[in-house]
Amino acid sequence: MTDATSQMITTADGKPLKAALAASLAVRRRRAFLLVAPLFLFILISFIVPIGQMLFQSFYNDTFSKNAPALVEWFSTHPEGSEIDESAYAALAADLALMKKNRSAGEAGTRINYDVSGTRSLFTSTARGADKFQPPFKEAILKVEKKWDDPNVWRAMRSASSPFTLDFYLAANDLTRDETGKIVPVAEGQAIYKKLMGRTLMLSLEITALCLLLGFPIAFLLSSLPMRKAMLLMILVLLPFWTSLLVRTTAWMVLLQSQGVVNDLLVWLGLIRDDHRIQMMYNETGTIVAMTHILLPFTILPLYSVMKTIPPSYVRAARSLGATSWTAFRRVYLPQTLPGIGAGGLLVFILAMGYYITPALVGGADGQMISNMIAMHMQKTLNWSLAAALAAELLAIVLIFFWIYDKLVGIDKMKLG
Amino acid sequence: MTTAATDEGFVVFDHVQKSYDGETLVVKDLNLSIGKGEFLTMLGPSGSGKTTCLMMLAGFETATHGEIRLGGTNINHLPPHKRGIGMVFQNYALFPHMTVAENLSFPLEVRGMGKSDREAKVKRALDMVQMGKFANRRPAQMSGGQQQRIALARALVFDPELVLMDEPLGALDKQLREHMQFEIKALHERLGITVVYVTHDQGEALTMSDRVAVFNDGRIQQLAPPDELYERPKNSFVAQFIGENNKLPGTVESLEEETCTVRLQTGELINATPVNIRHVGQETLVSIRPERIEFKPEMMPPGAHMIDAEVLEVIYMGDIFRTRMRVAGIDDFVMKSRNTLGQTKLRPGERLKIGWHPQDARALDPM
């Protein structure tokens, strides 16, 4: 102990050096924090909190549990496998009466309806006369709606009696529970999400590859042209950024539809027959073409900024050392553009994974992506929890790709511009 | 001239012209013959066309007119990778994503050499520049001087007969630069390679070269060994560009074969050696080296011409005194005198007579 204090470095007046350093930097640190505080607060309120809440909904849904306190009580005292007896029906009757009073039968029914379709109306119709039920409740309720003795309904209600649930993640992976609570795949015709997620991944990878392929030569041209011409070309590259996304997508619709400019031109040239016009719109082709065009600047800019820093003497050196222009490109130039390829590719891939407007407008049935499904659940079916679960999966996939990139190339080597 | 003569040089520029924009010539009618094993330096200010010449020789630029021959064959349309010329770049151009050994092995790999041969050659080349221990380093982990050595080794590893160097020492500090000059010169002598060296540093050109080609305005102003270049510059540009020089403007009064007299603007008459003087009455610039000026009467060379001078400033530079004087109405006339024991100390304001040997006063064309 005495050793440690004697070895501690102090300032001239005996204060510990570390404390003195911290004190001397405190003002600067405080000022720096104040400067970033507005942005930090903005991001916290407008980004982190809403996304956190959204993700929270993917495993937390209290629309049934808060409206059915008696059933929640019954499920907690009667473990799984208990007989659905009169006491259960009594709790149900009490809750239905409460729902009628609160006008919340639809809300609670919707939650059960996610698991067992057709049950929303079961709740609303039964609740209508719920305040008139007399014991024995089982008989009285079954007289109104025969479907209440379906064990599936009771299993679903038991599962929904806790607001914390993984059911939405099961649904997002085309899985469900059978009567005994075992996890099983959903029926063949209803399995859509995994296929859609796979297609989203494939489309995103294709679009990324296309963007890199098309963007690389342009970026190279930009970096090797004299300043004036490069600026002019750069404006052409950035022009799409200054045009509304909707305008650009609509422009592609005008070009690609079956009565559109491209098809008209091909017919006029006699390359295709008028009754054999190519279907380039409302399918995957439309999505790929339009999204590649829209995302192209995101590959060009990072590539350009990397290429700009590569002096021409590297390729010259390689050539003077005996390499053909192809070898010099492959062995010397290309490896040095990797940070740009990585950054541009990753950026486009992440953007493409979550793209919504363009596939919605030009994708048709085949060109839809997972984000369109998320939007549908947000806006039409109002199953926000499922939408949140799908969004969480999307986020996880993007993070996995980020991690793979970090392992393969290293995130510190990424150069965005 | 256009037919390949048997005594033709190893590298020949034959009436080469180069234009980038179709309006101005960067290189104007270049004729240059470089012998095998020669160390030739292209010296000149930036924009004088020297680097363009090097790039044409390396194959990165094409000549707009004329022919470049290497070993007797026209290489105008030979791509760079088939020329077999080693090149050292100003910023070294070591491939940053490869180790030193991979950098050196690159030219051997693209030539399809086997692995064991490559390793032996790389090791030999690294030992040659005393960098054997650095084989597994990356360029970014080395100092400028070390990178320079690696770049040199890489340009030599595939045994080229001709090596081009484009201001290779420009980024090094003075001491290291002088040391590397010595090493490059020693390597050149040991390997017997032909070197074409581009620089704007006249000191470098003088210490290293067999011959120096002084470039200005797209033309070779003078092509000569260093001593001739320094002592007998052919025109005012060379005189001014190489070393320090005093210039006295005047008019030629009389002209003979070996000597002429020049009337200075202030009326004094001095003797000078005519260099590119054609007729009497011509305007001229008489150039005199600062170290060839004497001020002690007993040291005056025979036949020296005396002229009045007033000391304006004396700068102590360690090994020499640099004395700025007013001579013939010119305020920046400089005299350098050695700092020897018992050297006369001059003071500002002092008036004295200075003189020089007529051979050292060269009457050149006015610029």
XYZ file of N, CA, C and O in Angstrom, chain A residues 199-361:
652
model
N -36.701 -14.412 -50.217
C -36.733 -13.657 -51.462
C -36.152 -12.254 -51.252
O -35.411 -11.739 -52.092
N -36.498 -11.652 -50.086
C -35.948 -10.331 -49.769
C -34.422 -10.375 -49.764
O -33.744 -9.511 -50.314
N -33.885 -11.435 -49.142
C -32.433 -11.595 -49.085
C -31.840 -11.737 -50.482
O -30.857 -11.079 -50.828
N -32.463 -12.605 -51.284
C -31.966 -12.854 -52.637
C -31.998 -11.569 -53.471
O -31.022 -11.218 -54.135
N -33.159 -10.895 -53.418
C -33.304 -9.656 -54.190
C -32.260 -8.635 -53.756
O -31.623 -7.985 -54.588
N -32.067 -8.505 -52.441
C -31.113 -7.521 -51.925
C -29.702 -7.846 -52.399
O -28.937 -6.963 -52.795
N -29.350 -9.147 -52.362
C -28.007 -9.532 -52.809
C -27.845 -9.261 -54.301
O -26.802 -8.765 -54.737
N -28.894 -9.570 -55.082
C -28.818 -9.329 -56.528
C -28.656 -7.838 -56.817
O -27.840 -7.434 -57.643
N -29.456 -7.031 -56.109
C -29.398 -5.580 -56.323
C -28.029 -5.042 -55.920
O -27.428 -4.227 -56.622
N -27.486 -5.549 -54.792
C -26.163 -5.114 -54.348
C -25.109 -5.453 -55.390
O -24.267 -4.619 -55.752
N -25.169 -6.694 -55.891
C -24.182 -7.112 -56.893
C -24.285 -6.239 -58.142
O -23.273 -5.796 -58.692
N -25.515 -5.980 -58.586
C -25.716 -5.155 -59.783
C -25.183 -3.739 -59.566
O -24.530 -3.175 -60.437
N -25.481 -3.179 -58.387
C -25.031 -1.819 -58.077
C -23.511 -1.743 -58.123
O -22.941 -0.794 -58.663
N -22.842 -2.760 -57.534
C -21.377 -2.740 -57.525
C -20.828 -2.869 -58.933
O -19.894 -2.175 -59.323
N -21.436 -3.765 -59.699
C -20.982 -4.002 -61.071
C -21.125 -2.750 -61.921
O -20.244 -2.404 -62.705
N -22.269 -2.068 -61.765
C -22.518 -0.873 -62.576
C -21.778 0.340 -62.004
O -21.348 1.210 -62.746
N -21.657 0.396 -60.694
C -21.086 1.572 -60.057
C -19.567 1.645 -60.142
O -18.998 2.725 -60.196
N -18.917 0.475 -60.170
C -17.448 0.450 -60.148
C -16.830 1.241 -61.309
O -15.998 2.120 -61.070
N -17.243 0.962 -62.571
C -16.623 1.728 -63.670
C -16.903 3.220 -63.585
O -16.023 4.023 -63.889
N -18.111 3.585 -63.165
C -18.452 5.008 -63.062
C -17.575 5.670 -62.002
O -17.027 6.754 -62.218
N -17.434 5.006 -60.871
C -16.608 5.565 -59.801
C -15.169 5.717 -60.277
O -14.502 6.711 -59.988
N -14.703 4.720 -61.041
C -13.330 4.790 -61.558
C -13.174 5.978 -62.503
O -12.218 6.744 -62.413
N -14.166 6.127 -63.385
C -14.145 7.248 -64.325
C -14.122 8.572 -63.565
O -13.335 9.468 -63.861
N -14.985 8.668 -62.563
C -15.064 9.886 -61.746
C -13.715 10.217 -61.128
O -13.295 11.368 -61.095
N -13.033 9.177 -60.629
C -11.796 9.434 -59.890
C -10.638 9.740 -60.828
O -9.640 10.308 -60.411
N -10.759 9.356 -62.102
C -9.617 9.568 -62.996
C -9.804 10.766 -63.924
O -8.843 11.212 -64.537
N -11.036 11.286 -64.010
C -11.264 12.444 -64.875
C -10.677 13.708 -64.250
O -10.544 13.785 -63.034
N -10.356 14.712 -65.080
C -9.964 15.999 -64.494
C -11.124 16.618 -63.725
O -12.291 16.306 -63.974
N -10.773 17.468 -62.763
C -11.719 17.985 -61.776
C -13.032 18.502 -62.389
O -14.115 18.171 -61.924
N -12.926 19.313 -63.452
C -14.118 19.949 -64.014
C -15.104 18.921 -64.559
O -16.289 18.940 -64.246
N -14.562 17.995 -65.346
C -15.426 16.972 -65.926
C -15.971 16.043 -64.843
O -17.106 15.592 -64.913
N -15.130 15.779 -63.839
C -15.568 14.902 -62.752
C -16.742 15.520 -62.005
O -17.693 14.832 -61.634
N -16.683 16.843 -61.809
C -17.777 17.509 -61.092
C -19.080 17.403 -61.876
O -20.143 17.166 -61.321
N -18.980 17.566 -63.205
C -20.156 17.479 -64.060
C -20.776 16.084 -63.972
O -21.990 15.922 -63.795
N -19.918 15.090 -64.044
C -20.389 13.701 -63.965
C -20.973 13.419 -62.592
O -21.980 12.716 -62.457
N -20.344 14.010 -61.570
C -20.811 13.809 -60.203
C -22.224 14.356 -60.044
O -23.061 13.748 -59.366
N -22.492 15.479 -60.698
C -23.839 16.045 -60.624
C -24.845 15.078 -61.249
O -25.925 14.857 -60.715
N -24.439 14.454 -62.362
C -25.329 13.479 -63.000
C -25.583 12.294 -62.068
O -26.676 11.741 -62.025
N -24.532 11.897 -61.340
C -24.697 10.782 -60.408
C -25.644 11.169 -59.272
O -26.472 10.379 -58.830
N -25.512 12.430 -58.825
C -26.302 12.858 -57.670
C -27.712 13.304 -58.052
O -28.567 13.441 -57.183
N -27.927 13.536 -59.354
C -29.223 14.037 -59.809
C -30.393 13.223 -59.248
O -31.378 13.801 -58.771
N -30.319 11.892 -59.287
C -31.438 11.108 -58.734
C -31.737 11.459 -57.280
O -32.892 11.405 -56.858
N -30.686 11.835 -56.520
C -30.900 12.174 -55.110
C -31.796 13.394 -54.951
O -32.445 13.578 -53.939
N -31.761 14.268 -55.957
C -32.512 15.520 -55.849
C -33.915 15.370 -56.411
O -34.670 16.321 -56.446
N -34.209 14.182 -56.954
C -35.543 13.938 -57.486
C -36.292 13.076 -56.477
O -35.710 12.218 -55.841
N -37.578 13.313 -56.376
C -38.381 12.551 -55.426
C -38.341 11.065 -55.772
O -38.362 10.682 -56.942
N -38.288 10.267 -54.733
C -38.264 8.816 -54.901
C -39.483 8.350 -55.688
O -39.403 7.483 -56.560
N -40.616 8.968 -55.410
C -41.856 8.581 -56.080
C -41.788 8.893 -57.569
O -42.221 8.095 -58.400
N -41.213 10.064 -57.880
C -41.111 10.459 -59.290
C -40.244 9.458 -60.039
O -40.575 9.013 -61.137
N -39.117 9.084 -59.404
C -38.208 8.154 -60.067
C -38.876 6.801 -60.279
O -38.769 6.193 -61.343
N -39.575 6.324 -59.241
C -40.235 5.030 -59.369
C -41.320 5.087 -60.439
O -41.454 4.167 -61.251
N -42.076 6.182 -60.452
C -43.131 6.314 -61.462
C -42.532 6.366 -62.862
O -43.095 5.818 -63.809
N -41.380 7.020 -62.972
C -40.707 7.080 -64.271
C -40.385 5.687 -64.776
O -40.553 5.375 -65.956
N -39.939 4.839 -63.841
C -39.647 3.459 -64.249
C -40.929 2.733 -64.663
O -40.913 1.882 -65.551
N -42.033 3.062 -64.009
C -43.304 2.432 -64.395
C -43.661 2.823 -65.825
O -44.092 1.993 -66.627
N -43.473 4.113 -66.139
C -43.765 4.589 -67.496
C -42.890 3.850 -68.511
O -43.342 3.449 -69.580
N -41.628 3.639 -68.131
C -40.700 2.999 -69.064
C -40.988 1.509 -69.235
O -40.954 0.978 -70.341
N -41.247 0.837 -68.111
C -41.196 -0.629 -68.133
C -42.543 -1.323 -68.345
O -42.559 -2.494 -68.672
N -43.641 -0.616 -68.154
C -44.922 -1.342 -68.241
C -45.140 -1.884 -69.646
O -44.471 -1.486 -70.596
N -46.110 -2.792 -69.765
C -46.231 -3.520 -71.029
C -46.641 -2.601 -72.175
O -46.341 -2.878 -73.324
N -47.321 -1.494 -71.888
C -47.590 -0.513 -72.935
C -46.593 0.653 -72.820
O -46.859 1.755 -73.291
N -45.441 0.406 -72.175
C -44.505 1.478 -71.870
C -43.493 1.725 -72.969
O -43.503 1.081 -74.023
N -42.610 2.668 -72.674
C -41.666 3.155 -73.678
C -40.764 2.035 -74.201
O -40.573 1.880 -75.416
N -40.202 1.241 -73.282
C -39.241 0.206 -73.705
C -39.913 -0.820 -74.602
O -39.407 -1.166 -75.675
N -41.086 -1.292 -74.186
C -41.793 -2.277 -74.993
C -42.203 -1.697 -76.338
O -42.079 -2.359 -77.370
N -42.703 -0.450 -76.330
C -43.085 0.206 -77.586
C -41.910 0.258 -78.552
O -42.038 -0.021 -79.742
N -40.745 0.604 -77.997
C -39.555 0.729 -78.817
C -39.168 -0.619 -79.424
O -38.848 -0.721 -80.612
N -39.229 -1.677 -78.586
C -38.856 -3.002 -79.059
C -39.823 -3.475 -80.141
O -39.418 -4.081 -81.127
N -41.107 -3.170 -79.963
C -42.103 -3.551 -80.963
C -41.844 -2.791 -82.255
O -41.850 -3.347 -83.349
N -41.582 -1.493 -82.105
C -41.337 -0.639 -83.267
C -40.112 -1.110 -84.051
O -40.083 -1.088 -85.272
N -39.074 -1.553 -83.295
C -37.868 -2.049 -83.951
C -38.084 -3.431 -84.555
O -37.229 -3.938 -85.263
N -39.229 -4.040 -84.217
C -39.513 -5.362 -84.744
C -38.818 -6.481 -84.008
O -38.740 -7.602 -84.486
N -38.273 -6.198 -82.820
C -37.564 -7.227 -82.059
C -38.537 -8.176 -81.353
O -38.222 -9.341 -81.139
N -39.700 -7.646 -80.961
C -40.726 -8.521 -80.372
C -42.047 -8.239 -81.078
O -42.242 -7.173 -81.650
N -42.959 -9.223 -81.000
C -44.270 -9.016 -81.622
C -45.170 -8.261 -80.658
O -44.985 -8.299 -79.445
N -46.130 -7.552 -81.213
C -46.994 -6.708 -80.396
C -47.756 -7.503 -79.334
O -47.998 -7.028 -78.234
N -48.107 -8.746 -79.646
C -48.852 -9.544 -78.665
C -47.924 -10.337 -77.748
O -48.360 -11.141 -76.941
N -46.622 -10.121 -77.889
C -45.670 -10.800 -77.000
C -44.828 -9.799 -76.227
O -43.628 -9.970 -76.078
N -45.446 -8.714 -75.789
C -44.705 -7.700 -75.053
C -44.107 -8.294 -73.769
O -44.737 -9.147 -73.129
N -42.900 -7.831 -73.437
C -42.202 -8.405 -72.282
C -42.798 -7.834 -70.993
O -43.038 -6.626 -70.889
N -43.001 -8.723 -70.024
C -43.522 -8.289 -68.723
C -42.328 -7.884 -67.849
O -41.632 -8.728 -67.302
N -42.079 -6.569 -67.757
C -40.935 -6.108 -66.960
C -41.388 -5.416 -65.686
O -40.584 -4.988 -64.881
N -42.670 -5.282 -65.550
C -43.206 -4.521 -64.429
C -44.106 -5.435 -63.615
O -44.627 -6.411 -64.145
N -44.308 -5.110 -62.343
C -45.128 -5.910 -61.432
C -44.589 -7.327 -61.283
O -45.323 -8.289 -61.210
N -43.292 -7.458 -61.316
C -42.641 -8.722 -60.969
C -41.250 -8.403 -60.437
O -40.915 -7.231 -60.238
N -40.441 -9.453 -60.230
C -39.112 -9.227 -59.648
C -38.252 -8.310 -60.509
O -37.488 -7.510 -60.001
N -38.361 -8.447 -61.830
C -37.548 -7.625 -62.734
C -37.750 -6.144 -62.453
O -36.793 -5.371 -62.362
N -39.026 -5.754 -62.319
C -39.334 -4.352 -62.055
C -38.668 -3.874 -60.770
O -38.042 -2.817 -60.733
N -38.787 -4.687 -59.717
C -38.193 -4.320 -58.436
C -36.681 -4.173 -58.565
O -36.094 -3.197 -58.090
N -36.049 -5.143 -59.241
C -34.581 -5.110 -59.353
C -34.130 -3.895 -60.154
O -33.240 -3.155 -59.726
N -34.758 -3.653 -61.293
C -34.336 -2.538 -62.153
C -34.493 -1.210 -61.417
O -33.551 -0.412 -61.323
N -35.680 -0.972 -60.871
C -35.940 0.320 -60.236
C -35.070 0.515 -59.000
O -34.505 1.587 -58.776
N -34.919 -0.533 -58.195
C -34.138 -0.364 -56.958
C -32.650 -0.215 -57.243
O -31.946 0.529 -56.566
N -32.153 -0.927 -58.258
C -30.747 -0.767 -58.629
C -30.477 0.680 -59.025
O -29.494 1.284 -58.605
N -31.395 1.228 -59.812
C -31.215 2.616 -60.237
C -31.216 3.564 -59.044
O -30.389 4.461 -58.935
N -32.140 3.330 -58.122
C -32.284 4.254 -57.002
C -31.114 4.136 -56.025
O -30.664 5.129 -55.456
N -30.593 2.929 -55.858
C -29.536 2.736 -54.856
C -28.120 2.903 -55.429
O -27.149 2.913 -54.674
N -28.022 3.037 -56.744
C -26.706 3.110 -57.377
C -25.778 4.185 -56.768
O -24.610 3.911 -56.506
N -26.270 5.406 -56.516
C -25.363 6.421 -55.948
C -24.729 5.991 -54.628
O -23.618 6.406 -54.315
N -25.408 5.141 -53.886
C -24.860 4.716 -52.589
C -23.645 3.812 -52.744
O -22.877 3.638 -51.804
N -23.482 3.179 -53.912
C -22.226 2.437 -54.135
C -21.186 3.346 -54.758
O -20.007 3.218 -54.479
N -21.641 4.250 -55.627
C -20.676 5.079 -56.357
C -19.909 5.992 -55.401
O -18.685 6.113 -55.489
N -20.612 6.601 -54.464
C -19.954 7.589 -53.606
C -18.841 6.992 -52.732
O -17.733 7.519 -52.734
N -19.091 5.905 -51.985
C -17.972 5.348 -51.213
C -16.845 4.833 -52.107
O -15.667 5.013 -51.786
N -17.194 4.212 -53.233
C -16.156 3.728 -54.144
C -15.305 4.894 -54.645
O -14.075 4.814 -54.667
N -15.992 5.968 -55.029
C -15.280 7.141 -55.545
C -14.319 7.699 -54.495
O -13.163 8.011 -54.796
N -14.810 7.810 -53.269
C -13.958 8.416 -52.245
C -12.741 7.547 -51.955
O -11.686 8.056 -51.594
N -12.869 6.238 -52.115
C -11.706 5.368 -51.923
C -10.767 5.459 -53.120
O -9.556 5.604 -52.978
N -11.353 5.418 -54.318
C -10.520 5.429 -55.529
C -9.747 6.738 -55.664
O -8.641 6.767 -56.183
N -10.361 7.802 -55.171
C -9.737 9.121 -55.254
C -8.392 9.127 -54.520
O -7.481 9.862 -54.883
N -8.291 8.297 -53.490
C -7.069 8.308 -52.676
C -6.008 7.342 -53.211
O -4.924 7.264 -52.655
N -6.335 6.575 -54.264
C -5.345 5.628 -54.800
C -4.556 6.327 -55.897
O -5.104 6.631 -56.941
N -3.281 6.621 -55.681
C -2.518 7.322 -56.704
C -2.350 6.445 -57.944
O -2.240 5.221 -57.823
N -2.334 7.072 -59.136
C -2.184 6.270 -60.360
C -0.843 5.547 -60.427
O -0.679 4.631 -61.209
N 0.091 5.962 -59.559
C 1.413 5.341 -59.653
C 1.402 3.863 -59.254
O 2.287 3.125 -59.665
N 0.402 3.416 -58.484
C 0.364 1.994 -58.110
C 0.190 1.116 -59.335
O 0.924 0.151 -59.548
N -0.822 1.473 -60.156
C -1.060 0.678 -61.360
C 0.116 0.832 -62.317
O 0.563 -0.136 -62.934
N 0.661 2.037 -62.397
C 1.820 2.249 -63.259
C 2.979 1.385 -62.803
O 3.675 0.777 -63.623
N 3.194 1.359 -61.488
C 4.277 0.538 -60.956
C 4.061 -0.912 -61.345
O 4.975 -1.591 -61.818
N 2.824 -1.389 -61.189
C 2.530 -2.778 -61.523
C 2.793 -3.045 -63.003
O 3.362 -4.074 -63.366
N 2.403 -2.087 -63.841
C 2.611 -2.263 -65.279
C 4.106 -2.275 -65.597
O 4.563 -3.098 -66.380
N 4.847 -1.376 -64.971
C 6.280 -1.320 -65.278
C 6.983 -2.570 -64.767
O 8.029 -2.952 -65.263
N 6.374 -3.223 -63.750
C 6.991 -4.437 -63.217
C 6.630 -5.656 -64.059
O 7.022 -6.767 -63.734
N 5.844 -5.440 -65.110
C 5.597 -6.540 -66.043
C 4.183 -7.092 -66.029
O 3.911 -8.099 -66.667
N 3.263 -6.448 -65.288
C 1.900 -6.964 -65.222
C 1.085 -6.425 -66.395
O 1.194 -5.255 -66.740
N 0.246 -7.279 -66.969
C -0.683 -6.794 -67.988
C -1.703 -5.899 -67.299
O -1.813 -5.899 -66.069
N -2.475 -5.142 -68.084
C -3.403 -4.213 -67.442
C -4.432 -4.978 -66.597
O -4.858 -4.513 -65.551
N -4.826 -6.175 -67.047
C -5.789 -6.961 -66.278
C -5.170 -7.416 -64.964
O -5.781 -7.293 -63.897
N -3.933 -7.923 -65.006
C -3.265 -8.366 -63.775
C -3.072 -7.193 -62.821
O -3.284 -7.322 -61.618
N -2.661 -6.056 -63.378
C -2.457 -4.879 -62.530
C -3.756 -4.485 -61.852
O -3.782 -4.139 -60.670
N -4.862 -4.573 -62.587
C -6.163 -4.250 -61.999
C -6.514 -5.241 -60.903
O -6.866 -4.868 -59.795
N -6.380 -6.516 -61.208
C -6.838 -7.561 -60.301
C -5.962 -7.636 -59.045
O -6.462 -7.778 -57.938
N -4.655 -7.544 -59.229
C -3.756 -7.776 -58.099
C -3.445 -6.502 -57.312
O -3.094 -6.567 -56.145
N -3.505 -5.357 -57.976
C -3.061 -4.138 -57.301
C -4.212 -3.155 -57.074
O -4.407 -2.676 -55.963
N -5.006 -2.898 -58.121
C -6.034 -1.857 -57.964
C -7.226 -2.364 -57.161
O -7.616 -1.748 -56.171
N -7.762 -3.505 -57.581
C -8.982 -4.021 -56.942
C -8.832 -4.216 -55.429
O -9.696 -3.778 -54.664
N -7.738 -4.844 -54.963
C -7.612 -5.015 -53.510
C -7.642 -3.698 -52.748
O -8.119 -3.639 -51.622
N -7.151 -2.654 -53.394
C -7.129 -1.375 -52.680
C -8.485 -0.695 -52.660
O -8.710 0.229 -51.877
N -9.408 -1.129 -53.532
C -10.748 -0.534 -53.510
C -11.681 -1.308 -52.580
O -12.832 -0.933 -52.415
N -11.184 -2.396 -51.970
C -12.044 -3.230 -51.115
C -12.796 -2.454 -50.040
O -13.980 -2.707 -49.812
N -12.156 -1.498 -49.350
C -12.926 -0.745 -48.342
C -14.139 -0.050 -48.951
O -15.202 -0.002 -48.327
N -13.993 0.441 -50.166
C -15.117 1.096 -50.833
C -16.170 0.101 -51.275
O -17.370 0.346 -51.133
N -15.726 -1.044 -51.800
C -16.673 -2.076 -52.212
C -17.463 -2.555 -50.998
O -18.682 -2.699 -51.043
N -16.744 -2.765 -49.889
C -17.406 -3.220 -48.669
C -18.415 -2.213 -48.169
O -19.567 -2.556 -47.884
N -18.003 -0.952 -48.102
C -18.887 0.078 -47.568
C -20.097 0.267 -48.469
O -21.239 0.262 -48.009
N -19.851 0.394 -49.775
C -20.948 0.600 -50.712
C -21.883 -0.591 -50.743
O -23.107 -0.435 -50.725
N -21.305 -1.787 -50.773
C -22.111 -3.002 -50.825
C -22.974 -3.145 -49.591
O -24.179 -3.405 -49.685
N -22.352 -2.948 -48.430
C -23.091 -3.100 -47.180
C -24.206 -2.071 -47.080
O -25.335 -2.379 -46.678
N -23.896 -0.847 -47.490
C -24.886 0.226 -47.424
C -26.090 -0.107 -48.305
O -27.247 -0.032 -47.867
N -25.824 -0.492 -49.543
C -26.912 -0.807 -50.467
C -27.691 -2.027 -49.971
O -28.917 -2.051 -50.007
N -26.965 -3.020 -49.477
C -27.639 -4.231 -49.006
C -28.597 -3.904 -47.864
O -29.753 -4.325 -47.862
N -28.132 -3.108 -46.899
C -28.971 -2.767 -45.751
C -30.177 -1.947 -46.199
O -31.311 -2.192 -45.776
N -29.945 -0.991 -47.087
C -31.050 -0.175 -47.585
C -32.045 -1.040 -48.356
O -33.261 -0.898 -48.202
N -31.522 -1.957 -49.178
C -32.395 -2.787 -50.006
C -33.244 -3.710 -49.143
O -34.432 -3.924 -49.414
N -32.656 -4.251 -48.071
C -33.392 -5.172 -47.195
C -34.648 -4.502 -46.648
O -35.672 -5.146 -46.477
N -34.562 -3.226 -46.358
C -35.705 -2.557 -45.741
C -36.519 -1.718 -46.710
O -37.351 -0.938 -46.274
N -36.254 -1.873 -48.031
C -36.935 -0.994 -48.975
C -38.418 -1.294 -49.064
O -38.842 -2.426 -49.040
N -39.210 -0.220 -49.218
C -40.651 -0.412 -49.139
C -41.398 0.176 -50.334
O -42.148 -0.515 -51.032
N -41.177 1.478 -50.618
C -42.020 2.161 -51.602
C -41.894 1.539 -52.992
O -42.883 1.206 -53.643
N -40.633 1.373 -53.439
C -40.426 0.900 -54.808
C -41.021 -0.491 -55.037
O -41.778 -0.678 -55.987
N -40.717 -1.473 -54.179
C -41.357 -2.775 -54.412
C -42.890 -2.681 -54.330
O -43.579 -3.379 -55.069
N -43.382 -1.806 -53.483
C -44.838 -1.687 -53.362
C -45.442 -1.188 -54.671
O -46.518 -1.636 -55.074
N -44.723 -0.282 -55.331
C -45.293 0.309 -56.553
C -45.035 -0.530 -57.789
O -45.906 -0.666 -58.641
